[in-house]
């Protein structure tokens, strides 16, 4: 792989330039998809030999190296079959009978996994309010792992990451941070002191709602070796085509995120003036309770907005059904705008209000998105017939 000295490049260039094949005469510009389950060899495998496609895979490697570079790690990231496979891998670092501190408002899959492991007797879970720094710090003594997700999905709570990392270090607690919402282009958890970064690459990294993939990035080489060994045994690996799609998506991530984020900021400001909404959650708004905290640790506020309705669940349902351009579907971070009332899922944490609707802003023209949101608001008000 060509290793253009990317440390001197702007991130928006790095996503384009990183991890291309060697620039030899007639070489392909893009890494090929290698469809092979095994690799030739008859002696004792040497370190770095691929051996078998569950151990490593030439189709993952460029993506793993590119994302590590963007997150500021010297060790390749680890690719997984989904974001939840990456989350599960991070949980596997907790010893049996250990204790994890988890935000009660983290991604429902993460909270669900923590609760399931606790019910099975594998570990103990302390659920905390991630925005309440004292609450989190009080839960740290005796814990093995602190899970951070900031901003959280879908409440957009922002944790004081430097303060929590410092406290975790004092108590010898490993810090894992889910950076799905910010991407390494907006927040670099390893620089903030986290030990492990988790991504659902399904979202902004791949960016086209056509692939499921997860990534883990670590600062420490021994931890990487441990996770790689575990991934090989758990078999939670992505297919070559998925990794290729994710890398292809990464190439345009800076452009997509710039556009979606600019639209999100504009739409959040306009939505804030709507009397039908009781609350607009977006870390870039001055009204966000932790706007200053977010501004200190993130270089941008992302492309997800959550809104709540004065008219409660019914108004929220009418709003979602009244939209034409926003597609009602779960997930986020793709080129197309999506909308979802999160509590439609029985497993959604109760911390999420029933009228909360999450908007994932895509790359469409902002005025078309605004026209659609106004259509939805009229439907929510009952001033037009909603289906
Ligand atoms: C979607 C998501 C996940 C899970 O990722 P999958 O790719 O769906 O398995 C984890 N964390 C966050 C914050 C997410 O949004």
mmCIF file of C-alpha atoms and ligand atoms in Angstrom:
data_model
loop_
_atom_site.group_PDB
_atom_site.id
_atom_site.type_symbol
_atom_site.label_atom_id
_atom_site.label_comp_id
_atom_site.label_asym_id
_atom_site.label_seq_id
_atom_site.Cartn_x
_atom_site.Cartn_y
_atom_site.Cartn_z
ATOM 1 C CA UNK A 1 0.000 0.000 0.000
ATOM 2 C CA UNK A 2 1.213 3.477 -0.706
ATOM 3 C CA UNK A 3 1.911 5.398 2.460
ATOM 4 C CA UNK A 4 1.727 9.024 1.447
ATOM 5 C CA UNK A 5 2.873 10.951 4.514
ATOM 6 C CA UNK A 6 -0.626 11.693 5.627
ATOM 7 C CA UNK A 7 0.273 13.267 8.971
ATOM 8 C CA UNK A 8 0.851 16.537 7.140
ATOM 9 C CA UNK A 9 -2.378 16.354 5.141
ATOM 10 C CA UNK A 10 -5.679 17.961 6.021
ATOM 11 C CA UNK A 11 -8.190 15.275 7.021
ATOM 12 C CA UNK A 12 -10.342 16.104 3.987
ATOM 13 C CA UNK A 13 -7.346 15.240 1.779
ATOM 14 C CA UNK A 14 -6.320 12.243 3.870
ATOM 15 C CA UNK A 15 -9.672 10.492 3.343
ATOM 16 C CA UNK A 16 -9.068 10.687 -0.399
ATOM 17 C CA UNK A 17 -5.353 9.926 -0.491
ATOM 18 C CA UNK A 18 -4.791 7.332 2.245
ATOM 19 C CA UNK A 19 -4.094 3.670 1.582
ATOM 20 C CA UNK A 20 -4.049 3.578 -2.192
ATOM 21 C CA UNK A 21 -2.126 0.698 -3.838
ATOM 22 C CA UNK A 22 1.564 1.298 -4.601
ATOM 23 C CA UNK A 23 1.905 3.718 -7.478
ATOM 24 C CA UNK A 24 3.598 1.330 -9.938
ATOM 25 C CA UNK A 25 3.142 1.412 -13.691
ATOM 26 C CA UNK A 26 -0.287 0.109 -14.611
ATOM 27 C CA UNK A 27 -1.261 -0.499 -10.957
ATOM 28 C CA UNK A 28 -4.938 -0.080 -10.058
ATOM 29 C CA UNK A 29 -5.875 3.208 -8.400
ATOM 30 C CA UNK A 30 -8.112 1.436 -5.889
ATOM 31 C CA UNK A 31 -7.334 -1.570 -3.722
ATOM 32 C CA UNK A 32 -8.862 -4.684 -5.282
ATOM 33 C CA UNK A 33 -11.559 -6.782 -3.629
ATOM 34 C CA UNK A 34 -9.815 -10.049 -2.796
ATOM 35 C CA UNK A 35 -12.285 -12.914 -2.841
ATOM 36 C CA UNK A 36 -10.272 -15.674 -1.289
ATOM 37 C CA UNK A 37 -10.939 -17.537 1.941
ATOM 38 C CA UNK A 38 -7.360 -18.771 2.234
ATOM 39 C CA UNK A 39 -3.787 -17.849 1.347
ATOM 40 C CA UNK A 40 -1.028 -20.108 0.068
ATOM 41 C CA UNK A 41 1.551 -21.373 2.579
ATOM 42 C CA UNK A 42 3.052 -24.648 3.861
ATOM 43 C CA UNK A 43 5.470 -23.671 6.621
ATOM 44 C CA UNK A 44 5.046 -22.258 10.094
ATOM 45 C CA UNK A 45 3.196 -18.956 9.504
ATOM 46 C CA UNK A 46 5.477 -15.969 10.005
ATOM 47 C CA UNK A 47 4.179 -12.862 11.793
ATOM 48 C CA UNK A 48 2.175 -10.843 9.305
ATOM 49 C CA UNK A 49 1.309 -13.826 7.098
ATOM 50 C CA UNK A 50 -2.357 -13.770 6.239
ATOM 51 C CA UNK A 51 -2.941 -17.555 6.322
ATOM 52 C CA UNK A 52 -6.754 -17.509 6.348
ATOM 53 C CA UNK A 53 -9.310 -14.807 5.575
ATOM 54 C CA UNK A 54 -10.840 -14.856 9.062
ATOM 55 C CA UNK A 55 -7.466 -13.783 10.532
ATOM 56 C CA UNK A 56 -6.938 -10.835 8.243
ATOM 57 C CA UNK A 57 -7.887 -9.947 4.760
ATOM 58 C CA UNK A 58 -6.272 -7.740 2.115
ATOM 59 C CA UNK A 59 -9.679 -6.191 1.513
ATOM 60 C CA UNK A 60 -9.941 -4.933 5.120
ATOM 61 C CA UNK A 61 -6.390 -3.704 5.465
ATOM 62 C CA UNK A 62 -6.573 -0.377 3.542
ATOM 63 C CA UNK A 63 -9.734 0.605 5.439
ATOM 64 C CA UNK A 64 -8.222 -0.427 8.771
ATOM 65 C CA UNK A 65 -5.089 1.587 8.122
ATOM 66 C CA UNK A 66 -6.942 4.638 6.843
ATOM 67 C CA UNK A 67 -9.294 4.842 9.827
ATOM 68 C CA UNK A 68 -6.417 4.332 12.282
ATOM 69 C CA UNK A 69 -4.588 7.203 10.653
ATOM 70 C CA UNK A 70 -7.644 9.449 10.878
ATOM 71 C CA UNK A 71 -8.154 8.565 14.551
ATOM 72 C CA UNK A 72 -4.475 9.181 15.299
ATOM 73 C CA UNK A 73 -3.465 5.601 16.156
ATOM 74 C CA UNK A 74 -0.195 3.926 15.161
ATOM 75 C CA UNK A 75 -1.926 0.545 14.953
ATOM 76 C CA UNK A 76 -4.375 -0.559 12.251
ATOM 77 C CA UNK A 77 -8.037 -0.446 13.185
ATOM 78 C CA UNK A 78 -9.969 -3.712 13.362
ATOM 79 C CA UNK A 79 -12.876 -4.237 10.985
ATOM 80 C CA UNK A 80 -15.993 -6.097 12.147
ATOM 81 C CA UNK A 81 -19.156 -7.436 10.578
ATOM 82 C CA UNK A 82 -21.278 -4.624 12.095
ATOM 83 C CA UNK A 83 -21.108 -1.794 14.585
ATOM 84 C CA UNK A 84 -22.575 -4.125 17.204
ATOM 85 C CA UNK A 85 -19.869 -6.713 16.501
ATOM 86 C CA UNK A 86 -17.375 -3.931 17.270
ATOM 87 C CA UNK A 87 -19.304 -2.988 20.430
ATOM 88 C CA UNK A 88 -19.339 -6.662 21.487
ATOM 89 C CA UNK A 89 -15.593 -6.897 20.879
ATOM 90 C CA UNK A 90 -15.013 -3.920 23.163
ATOM 91 C CA UNK A 91 -17.222 -5.501 25.860
ATOM 92 C CA UNK A 92 -15.142 -8.673 25.578
ATOM 93 C CA UNK A 93 -12.284 -6.722 27.195
ATOM 94 C CA UNK A 94 -14.203 -6.813 30.496
ATOM 95 C CA UNK A 95 -13.240 -9.826 32.652
ATOM 96 C CA UNK A 96 -16.056 -12.238 33.580
ATOM 97 C CA UNK A 97 -17.705 -10.810 36.674
ATOM 98 C CA UNK A 98 -16.326 -7.351 35.947
ATOM 99 C CA UNK A 99 -18.202 -4.066 36.042
ATOM 100 C CA UNK A 100 -19.026 -1.679 33.227
ATOM 101 C CA UNK A 101 -20.278 1.889 33.554
ATOM 102 C CA UNK A 102 -22.669 2.618 30.689
ATOM 103 C CA UNK A 103 -24.705 5.722 29.804
ATOM 104 C CA UNK A 104 -28.394 4.858 30.266
ATOM 105 C CA UNK A 105 -29.040 6.871 27.102
ATOM 106 C CA UNK A 106 -26.372 5.229 24.929
ATOM 107 C CA UNK A 107 -27.312 3.532 21.635
ATOM 108 C CA UNK A 108 -30.037 0.995 22.422
ATOM 109 C CA UNK A 109 -27.977 -1.921 21.095
ATOM 110 C CA UNK A 110 -25.135 -1.060 23.455
ATOM 111 C CA UNK A 111 -27.420 -0.680 26.482
ATOM 112 C CA UNK A 112 -29.250 -3.862 25.432
ATOM 113 C CA UNK A 113 -26.007 -5.827 25.189
ATOM 114 C CA UNK A 114 -24.840 -4.562 28.602
ATOM 115 C CA UNK A 115 -28.161 -5.501 30.214
ATOM 116 C CA UNK A 116 -28.192 -8.932 28.543
ATOM 117 C CA UNK A 117 -24.662 -9.691 29.720
ATOM 118 C CA UNK A 118 -25.677 -8.597 33.230
ATOM 119 C CA UNK A 119 -28.801 -10.802 33.169
ATOM 120 C CA UNK A 120 -26.632 -13.716 32.079
ATOM 121 C CA UNK A 121 -24.349 -13.094 35.051
ATOM 122 C CA UNK A 122 -21.335 -12.257 32.890
ATOM 123 C CA UNK A 123 -20.820 -8.785 34.307
ATOM 124 C CA UNK A 124 -22.372 -6.004 36.380
ATOM 125 C CA UNK A 125 -23.673 -2.809 34.828
ATOM 126 C CA UNK A 126 -23.880 0.633 36.388
ATOM 127 C CA UNK A 127 -26.089 2.888 34.276
ATOM 128 C CA UNK A 128 -25.315 6.600 34.487
ATOM 129 C CA UNK A 129 -26.358 9.935 33.024
ATOM 130 C CA UNK A 130 -23.396 10.690 30.746
ATOM 131 C CA UNK A 131 -23.932 14.448 30.819
ATOM 132 C CA UNK A 132 -23.761 14.429 34.629
ATOM 133 C CA UNK A 133 -20.027 14.269 35.276
ATOM 134 C CA UNK A 134 -20.327 13.698 39.065
ATOM 135 C CA UNK A 135 -22.781 10.848 38.477
ATOM 136 C CA UNK A 136 -20.364 9.094 36.140
ATOM 137 C CA UNK A 137 -17.323 9.670 38.361
ATOM 138 C CA UNK A 138 -19.197 8.290 41.378
ATOM 139 C CA UNK A 139 -19.745 5.040 39.457
ATOM 140 C CA UNK A 140 -16.077 4.519 38.572
ATOM 141 C CA UNK A 141 -14.493 3.020 41.733
ATOM 142 C CA UNK A 142 -14.105 -0.729 41.252
ATOM 143 C CA UNK A 143 -15.279 -0.621 37.626
ATOM 144 C CA UNK A 144 -13.346 -2.218 34.749
ATOM 145 C CA UNK A 145 -14.663 -0.295 31.786
ATOM 146 C CA UNK A 146 -16.249 3.114 31.200
ATOM 147 C CA UNK A 147 -18.380 3.294 28.060
ATOM 148 C CA UNK A 148 -18.702 6.725 26.534
ATOM 149 C CA UNK A 149 -20.826 7.757 23.604
ATOM 150 C CA UNK A 150 -20.815 11.450 22.881
ATOM 151 C CA UNK A 151 -23.015 12.835 21.527
ATOM 152 C CA UNK A 152 -25.417 10.030 22.427
ATOM 153 C CA UNK A 153 -27.875 8.441 20.041
ATOM 154 C CA UNK A 154 -30.554 9.862 19.947
ATOM 155 C CA UNK A 155 -30.605 12.318 22.908
ATOM 156 C CA UNK A 156 -27.440 14.092 21.746
ATOM 157 C CA UNK A 157 -26.167 14.308 25.312
ATOM 158 C CA UNK A 158 -22.563 15.444 25.458
ATOM 159 C CA UNK A 159 -20.202 14.009 28.075
ATOM 160 C CA UNK A 160 -17.278 15.967 29.505
ATOM 161 C CA UNK A 161 -14.795 13.548 27.943
ATOM 162 C CA UNK A 162 -11.494 15.002 29.283
ATOM 163 C CA UNK A 163 -12.828 15.120 32.867
ATOM 164 C CA UNK A 164 -14.237 11.586 32.677
ATOM 165 C CA UNK A 165 -11.101 10.174 31.082
ATOM 166 C CA UNK A 166 -8.966 11.753 33.827
ATOM 167 C CA UNK A 167 -11.176 10.251 36.544
ATOM 168 C CA UNK A 168 -11.201 6.845 34.822
ATOM 169 C CA UNK A 169 -7.407 6.857 34.645
ATOM 170 C CA UNK A 170 -7.207 7.542 38.378
ATOM 171 C CA UNK A 171 -9.358 4.484 39.028
ATOM 172 C CA UNK A 172 -7.572 2.295 36.453
ATOM 173 C CA UNK A 173 -10.744 2.020 34.349
ATOM 174 C CA UNK A 174 -10.440 1.360 30.600
ATOM 175 C CA UNK A 175 -12.282 3.988 28.526
ATOM 176 C CA UNK A 176 -14.121 3.006 25.348
ATOM 177 C CA UNK A 177 -15.762 5.693 23.257
ATOM 178 C CA UNK A 178 -18.336 5.206 20.515
ATOM 179 C CA UNK A 179 -17.435 7.899 17.969
ATOM 180 C CA UNK A 180 -20.085 7.007 15.384
ATOM 181 C CA UNK A 181 -21.894 10.366 15.501
ATOM 182 C CA UNK A 182 -18.820 12.566 15.179
ATOM 183 C CA UNK A 183 -16.459 10.517 13.009
ATOM 184 C CA UNK A 184 -12.702 11.152 13.342
ATOM 185 C CA UNK A 185 -13.228 14.290 11.270
ATOM 186 C CA UNK A 186 -15.061 15.974 14.161
ATOM 187 C CA UNK A 187 -13.802 14.288 17.316
ATOM 188 C CA UNK A 188 -10.653 12.279 18.094
ATOM 189 C CA UNK A 189 -11.264 10.246 21.260
ATOM 190 C CA UNK A 190 -7.711 8.872 21.502
ATOM 191 C CA UNK A 191 -6.409 12.447 21.698
ATOM 192 C CA UNK A 192 -8.983 13.108 24.421
ATOM 193 C CA UNK A 193 -7.456 10.154 26.322
ATOM 194 C CA UNK A 194 -9.801 7.266 25.488
ATOM 195 C CA UNK A 195 -8.201 3.824 25.148
ATOM 196 C CA UNK A 196 -10.547 2.359 22.555
ATOM 197 C CA UNK A 197 -12.700 3.940 19.825
ATOM 198 C CA UNK A 198 -15.717 2.132 18.381
ATOM 199 C CA UNK A 199 -17.535 2.967 15.146
ATOM 200 C CA UNK A 200 -20.616 1.812 13.414
ATOM 201 C CA UNK A 201 -19.077 2.293 9.957
ATOM 202 C CA UNK A 202 -22.586 1.581 8.676
ATOM 203 C CA UNK A 203 -23.334 5.246 9.328
ATOM 204 C CA UNK A 204 -21.159 8.208 8.270
ATOM 205 C CA UNK A 205 -18.029 6.283 7.277
ATOM 206 C CA UNK A 206 -19.681 4.110 4.618
ATOM 207 C CA UNK A 207 -22.305 6.800 4.191
ATOM 208 C CA UNK A 208 -24.698 5.319 1.637
ATOM 209 C CA UNK A 209 -26.953 3.059 3.695
ATOM 210 C CA UNK A 210 -25.780 0.055 1.713
ATOM 211 C CA UNK A 211 -23.412 -1.732 4.066
ATOM 212 C CA UNK A 212 -23.169 -2.916 7.688
ATOM 213 C CA UNK A 213 -19.726 -2.682 9.221
ATOM 214 C CA UNK A 214 -17.973 -1.848 12.470
ATOM 215 C CA UNK A 215 -14.503 -0.664 13.410
ATOM 216 C CA UNK A 216 -12.437 -0.582 16.587
ATOM 217 C CA UNK A 217 -9.352 1.619 16.966
ATOM 218 C CA UNK A 218 -6.921 1.353 19.888
ATOM 219 C CA UNK A 219 -3.943 3.373 21.051
ATOM 220 C CA UNK A 220 -2.077 0.421 22.532
ATOM 221 C CA UNK A 221 -0.469 -2.349 20.454
ATOM 222 C CA UNK A 222 -0.967 -5.081 23.075
ATOM 223 C CA UNK A 223 -4.666 -4.285 23.235
ATOM 224 C CA UNK A 224 -4.843 -4.466 19.436
ATOM 225 C CA UNK A 225 -3.211 -7.903 19.470
ATOM 226 C CA UNK A 226 -5.713 -9.069 22.090
ATOM 227 C CA UNK A 227 -8.686 -7.801 20.100
ATOM 228 C CA UNK A 228 -7.356 -9.234 16.839
ATOM 229 C CA UNK A 229 -6.967 -12.649 18.466
ATOM 230 C CA UNK A 230 -10.474 -12.448 19.839
ATOM 231 C CA UNK A 231 -11.911 -11.376 16.489
ATOM 232 C CA UNK A 232 -10.280 -14.381 14.819
ATOM 233 C CA UNK A 233 -11.866 -16.724 17.366
ATOM 234 C CA UNK A 234 -15.253 -15.009 17.477
ATOM 235 C CA UNK A 235 -15.344 -14.866 13.685
ATOM 236 C CA UNK A 236 -17.138 -11.515 13.708
ATOM 237 C CA UNK A 237 -15.497 -10.405 10.480
ATOM 238 C CA UNK A 238 -16.815 -8.399 7.522
ATOM 239 C CA UNK A 239 -16.875 -9.607 3.938
ATOM 240 C CA UNK A 240 -14.372 -8.202 1.445
ATOM 241 C CA UNK A 241 -17.037 -6.330 -0.509
ATOM 242 C CA UNK A 242 -18.372 -4.620 2.634
ATOM 243 C CA UNK A 243 -14.894 -3.373 3.499
ATOM 244 C CA UNK A 244 -14.401 -2.137 -0.056
ATOM 245 C CA UNK A 245 -17.704 -0.256 0.060
ATOM 246 C CA UNK A 246 -16.807 1.308 3.397
ATOM 247 C CA UNK A 247 -13.464 2.538 2.039
ATOM 248 C CA UNK A 248 -15.179 3.865 -1.047
ATOM 249 C CA UNK A 249 -17.603 5.716 1.214
ATOM 250 C CA UNK A 250 -14.757 7.077 3.337
ATOM 251 C CA UNK A 251 -13.306 8.801 0.256
ATOM 252 C CA UNK A 252 -16.207 11.278 0.235
ATOM 253 C CA UNK A 253 -16.859 11.471 3.972
ATOM 254 C CA UNK A 254 -15.363 14.939 4.435
ATOM 255 C CA UNK A 255 -17.486 16.391 1.657
ATOM 256 C CA UNK A 256 -20.647 14.607 2.771
ATOM 257 C CA UNK A 257 -20.208 15.578 6.380
ATOM 258 C CA UNK A 258 -19.453 19.228 5.582
ATOM 259 C CA UNK A 259 -22.628 19.487 3.553
ATOM 260 C CA UNK A 260 -24.895 17.526 5.898
ATOM 261 C CA UNK A 261 -23.582 19.325 8.971
ATOM 262 C CA UNK A 262 -24.043 22.785 7.446
ATOM 263 C CA UNK A 263 -27.633 21.870 6.598
ATOM 264 C CA UNK A 264 -28.192 20.407 10.066
ATOM 265 C CA UNK A 265 -27.006 23.620 11.715
ATOM 266 C CA UNK A 266 -29.308 25.703 9.546
ATOM 267 C CA UNK A 267 -32.320 23.415 10.013
ATOM 268 C CA UNK A 268 -31.793 23.138 13.777
ATOM 269 C CA UNK A 269 -31.818 26.930 14.070
ATOM 270 C CA UNK A 270 -35.016 27.197 12.033
ATOM 271 C CA UNK A 271 -36.707 24.350 13.917
ATOM 272 C CA UNK A 272 -35.929 26.080 17.203
ATOM 273 C CA UNK A 273 -38.299 28.877 16.180
ATOM 274 C CA UNK A 274 -41.207 26.433 15.653
ATOM 275 C CA UNK A 275 -43.789 26.669 18.447
ATOM 276 C CA UNK A 276 -45.033 23.099 17.820
ATOM 277 C CA UNK A 277 -41.725 21.782 19.097
ATOM 278 C CA UNK A 278 -41.043 21.625 22.811
ATOM 279 C CA UNK A 279 -37.353 20.974 22.311
ATOM 280 C CA UNK A 280 -34.701 20.882 19.594
ATOM 281 C CA UNK A 281 -31.587 18.929 20.491
ATOM 282 C CA UNK A 282 -28.456 19.735 18.500
ATOM 283 C CA UNK A 283 -25.050 20.285 20.138
ATOM 284 C CA UNK A 284 -24.328 23.215 17.818
ATOM 285 C CA UNK A 285 -27.224 25.271 19.192
ATOM 286 C CA UNK A 286 -26.310 27.796 21.881
ATOM 287 C CA UNK A 287 -29.388 26.482 23.748
ATOM 288 C CA UNK A 288 -27.910 22.976 24.032
ATOM 289 C CA UNK A 289 -27.159 22.455 27.742
ATOM 290 C CA UNK A 290 -23.600 21.398 26.920
ATOM 291 C CA UNK A 291 -22.880 23.504 23.867
ATOM 292 C CA UNK A 292 -19.638 24.885 25.347
ATOM 293 C CA UNK A 293 -18.471 21.394 26.312
ATOM 294 C CA UNK A 294 -19.221 20.141 22.793
ATOM 295 C CA UNK A 295 -17.384 23.087 21.225
ATOM 296 C CA UNK A 296 -14.322 22.353 23.378
ATOM 297 C CA UNK A 297 -13.967 18.705 22.372
ATOM 298 C CA UNK A 298 -15.494 18.546 18.876
ATOM 299 C CA UNK A 299 -14.549 20.452 15.744
ATOM 300 C CA UNK A 300 -18.109 20.247 14.388
ATOM 301 C CA UNK A 301 -21.509 19.212 15.673
ATOM 302 C CA UNK A 302 -22.556 16.550 13.193
ATOM 303 C CA UNK A 303 -25.653 15.955 11.126
ATOM 304 C CA UNK A 304 -28.178 14.488 13.563
ATOM 305 C CA UNK A 305 -30.942 16.555 15.188
ATOM 306 C CA UNK A 306 -33.578 15.317 17.622
ATOM 307 C CA UNK A 307 -36.853 17.169 18.069
ATOM 308 C CA UNK A 308 -39.730 16.772 20.531
ATOM 309 C CA UNK A 309 -43.349 17.751 20.023
ATOM 310 C CA UNK A 310 -45.657 19.796 22.264
ATOM 311 C CA UNK A 311 -48.424 17.573 20.882
ATOM 312 C CA UNK A 312 -46.728 14.407 22.184
ATOM 313 C CA UNK A 313 -46.497 11.030 20.482
ATOM 314 C CA UNK A 314 -49.497 11.582 18.171
ATOM 315 C CA UNK A 315 -48.066 14.801 16.762
ATOM 316 C CA UNK A 316 -44.705 13.089 16.276
ATOM 317 C CA UNK A 317 -46.345 10.202 14.384
ATOM 318 C CA UNK A 318 -48.286 12.644 12.162
ATOM 319 C CA UNK A 319 -45.059 14.564 11.496
ATOM 320 C CA UNK A 320 -43.170 11.464 10.360
ATOM 321 C CA UNK A 321 -46.060 10.379 8.127
ATOM 322 C CA UNK A 322 -46.393 13.865 6.657
ATOM 323 C CA UNK A 323 -42.858 13.955 5.240
ATOM 324 C CA UNK A 324 -42.137 13.180 1.588
ATOM 325 C CA UNK A 325 -38.410 13.677 1.151
ATOM 326 C CA UNK A 326 -37.196 12.369 4.521
ATOM 327 C CA UNK A 327 -37.587 8.595 4.477
ATOM 328 C CA UNK A 328 -38.994 6.985 7.626
ATOM 329 C CA UNK A 329 -36.363 4.396 8.466
ATOM 330 C CA UNK A 330 -33.938 3.612 11.229
ATOM 331 C CA UNK A 331 -30.210 4.383 10.848
ATOM 332 C CA UNK A 332 -28.381 7.589 10.028
ATOM 333 C CA UNK A 333 -25.292 9.044 8.435
ATOM 334 C CA UNK A 334 -26.208 8.283 4.826
ATOM 335 C CA UNK A 335 -26.474 10.635 1.866
ATOM 336 C CA UNK A 336 -30.259 10.537 2.119
ATOM 337 C CA UNK A 337 -32.179 12.175 4.965
ATOM 338 C CA UNK A 338 -33.921 9.745 7.315
ATOM 339 C CA UNK A 339 -36.464 10.306 10.078
ATOM 340 C CA UNK A 340 -37.508 8.103 12.955
ATOM 341 C CA UNK A 341 -39.588 8.313 16.113
ATOM 342 C CA UNK A 342 -37.220 6.291 18.229
ATOM 343 C CA UNK A 343 -39.684 4.976 20.802
ATOM 344 C CA UNK A 344 -41.424 2.978 18.066
ATOM 345 C CA UNK A 345 -38.815 0.397 19.108
ATOM 346 C CA UNK A 346 -39.881 -1.463 22.259
ATOM 347 C CA UNK A 347 -36.203 -1.746 23.270
ATOM 348 C CA UNK A 348 -35.493 1.985 23.158
ATOM 349 C CA UNK A 349 -34.335 3.290 26.568
ATOM 350 C CA UNK A 350 -37.071 5.020 28.559
ATOM 351 C CA UNK A 351 -34.787 8.035 28.866
ATOM 352 C CA UNK A 352 -35.870 8.806 25.288
ATOM 353 C CA UNK A 353 -39.145 10.808 25.233
ATOM 354 C CA UNK A 354 -42.066 9.223 23.315
ATOM 355 C CA UNK A 355 -42.423 12.277 21.085
ATOM 356 C CA UNK A 356 -38.729 12.398 20.195
ATOM 357 C CA UNK A 357 -38.064 12.239 16.463
ATOM 358 C CA UNK A 358 -34.511 11.815 15.208
ATOM 359 C CA UNK A 359 -33.558 13.495 11.950
ATOM 360 C CA UNK A 360 -30.483 12.293 10.074
ATOM 361 C CA UNK A 361 -29.670 15.099 7.686
ATOM 362 C CA UNK A 362 -28.405 13.985 4.293
ATOM 363 C CA UNK A 363 -26.777 15.873 1.446
ATOM 364 C CA UNK A 364 -29.909 17.079 -0.372
ATOM 365 C CA UNK A 365 -30.456 20.820 -0.911
ATOM 366 C CA UNK A 366 -31.209 22.431 2.434
ATOM 367 C CA UNK A 367 -34.265 24.313 1.111
ATOM 368 C CA UNK A 368 -35.840 21.076 -0.139
ATOM 369 C CA UNK A 369 -35.265 19.588 3.296
ATOM 370 C CA UNK A 370 -36.767 22.648 4.973
ATOM 371 C CA UNK A 371 -39.818 22.574 2.704
ATOM 372 C CA UNK A 372 -40.307 18.927 3.673
ATOM 373 C CA UNK A 373 -39.945 19.655 7.396
ATOM 374 C CA UNK A 374 -42.575 22.384 7.075
ATOM 375 C CA UNK A 375 -44.847 19.858 5.338
ATOM 376 C CA UNK A 376 -44.321 17.528 8.284
ATOM 377 C CA UNK A 377 -45.001 20.288 10.806
ATOM 378 C CA UNK A 378 -48.317 21.096 9.084
ATOM 379 C CA UNK A 379 -49.224 17.399 9.276
ATOM 380 C CA UNK A 380 -48.221 17.332 12.956
ATOM 381 C CA UNK A 381 -50.507 20.303 13.614
ATOM 382 C CA UNK A 382 -53.356 18.458 11.911
ATOM 383 C CA UNK A 383 -53.828 21.324 9.418
ATOM 384 C CA UNK A 384 -53.480 18.872 6.514
ATOM 385 C CA UNK A 385 -54.783 15.335 6.289
ATOM 386 C CA UNK A 386 -52.034 12.948 7.313
ATOM 387 C CA UNK A 387 -52.145 9.412 5.966
HETATM 388 C C1 LIG B 1 -25.921 2.191 14.651
HETATM 389 C C2 LIG B 1 -25.075 2.370 15.858
HETATM 390 C C3 LIG B 1 -24.391 1.283 16.421
HETATM 391 C C4 LIG B 1 -24.549 -0.134 15.899
HETATM 392 O O1 LIG B 1 -24.031 -0.277 14.625
HETATM 393 P P1 LIG B 1 -24.557 -1.371 13.548
HETATM 394 O O2 LIG B 1 -23.658 -1.130 12.394
HETATM 395 O O3 LIG B 1 -26.003 -1.058 13.295
HETATM 396 O O4 LIG B 1 -24.395 -2.717 14.155
HETATM 397 C C5 LIG B 1 -23.571 1.528 17.507
HETATM 398 N N1 LIG B 1 -23.447 2.763 18.022
HETATM 399 C C6 LIG B 1 -24.095 3.834 17.506
HETATM 400 C C7 LIG B 1 -23.929 5.175 18.125
HETATM 401 C C8 LIG B 1 -24.931 3.668 16.409
HETATM 402 O O5 LIG B 1 -25.584 4.725 15.907
#
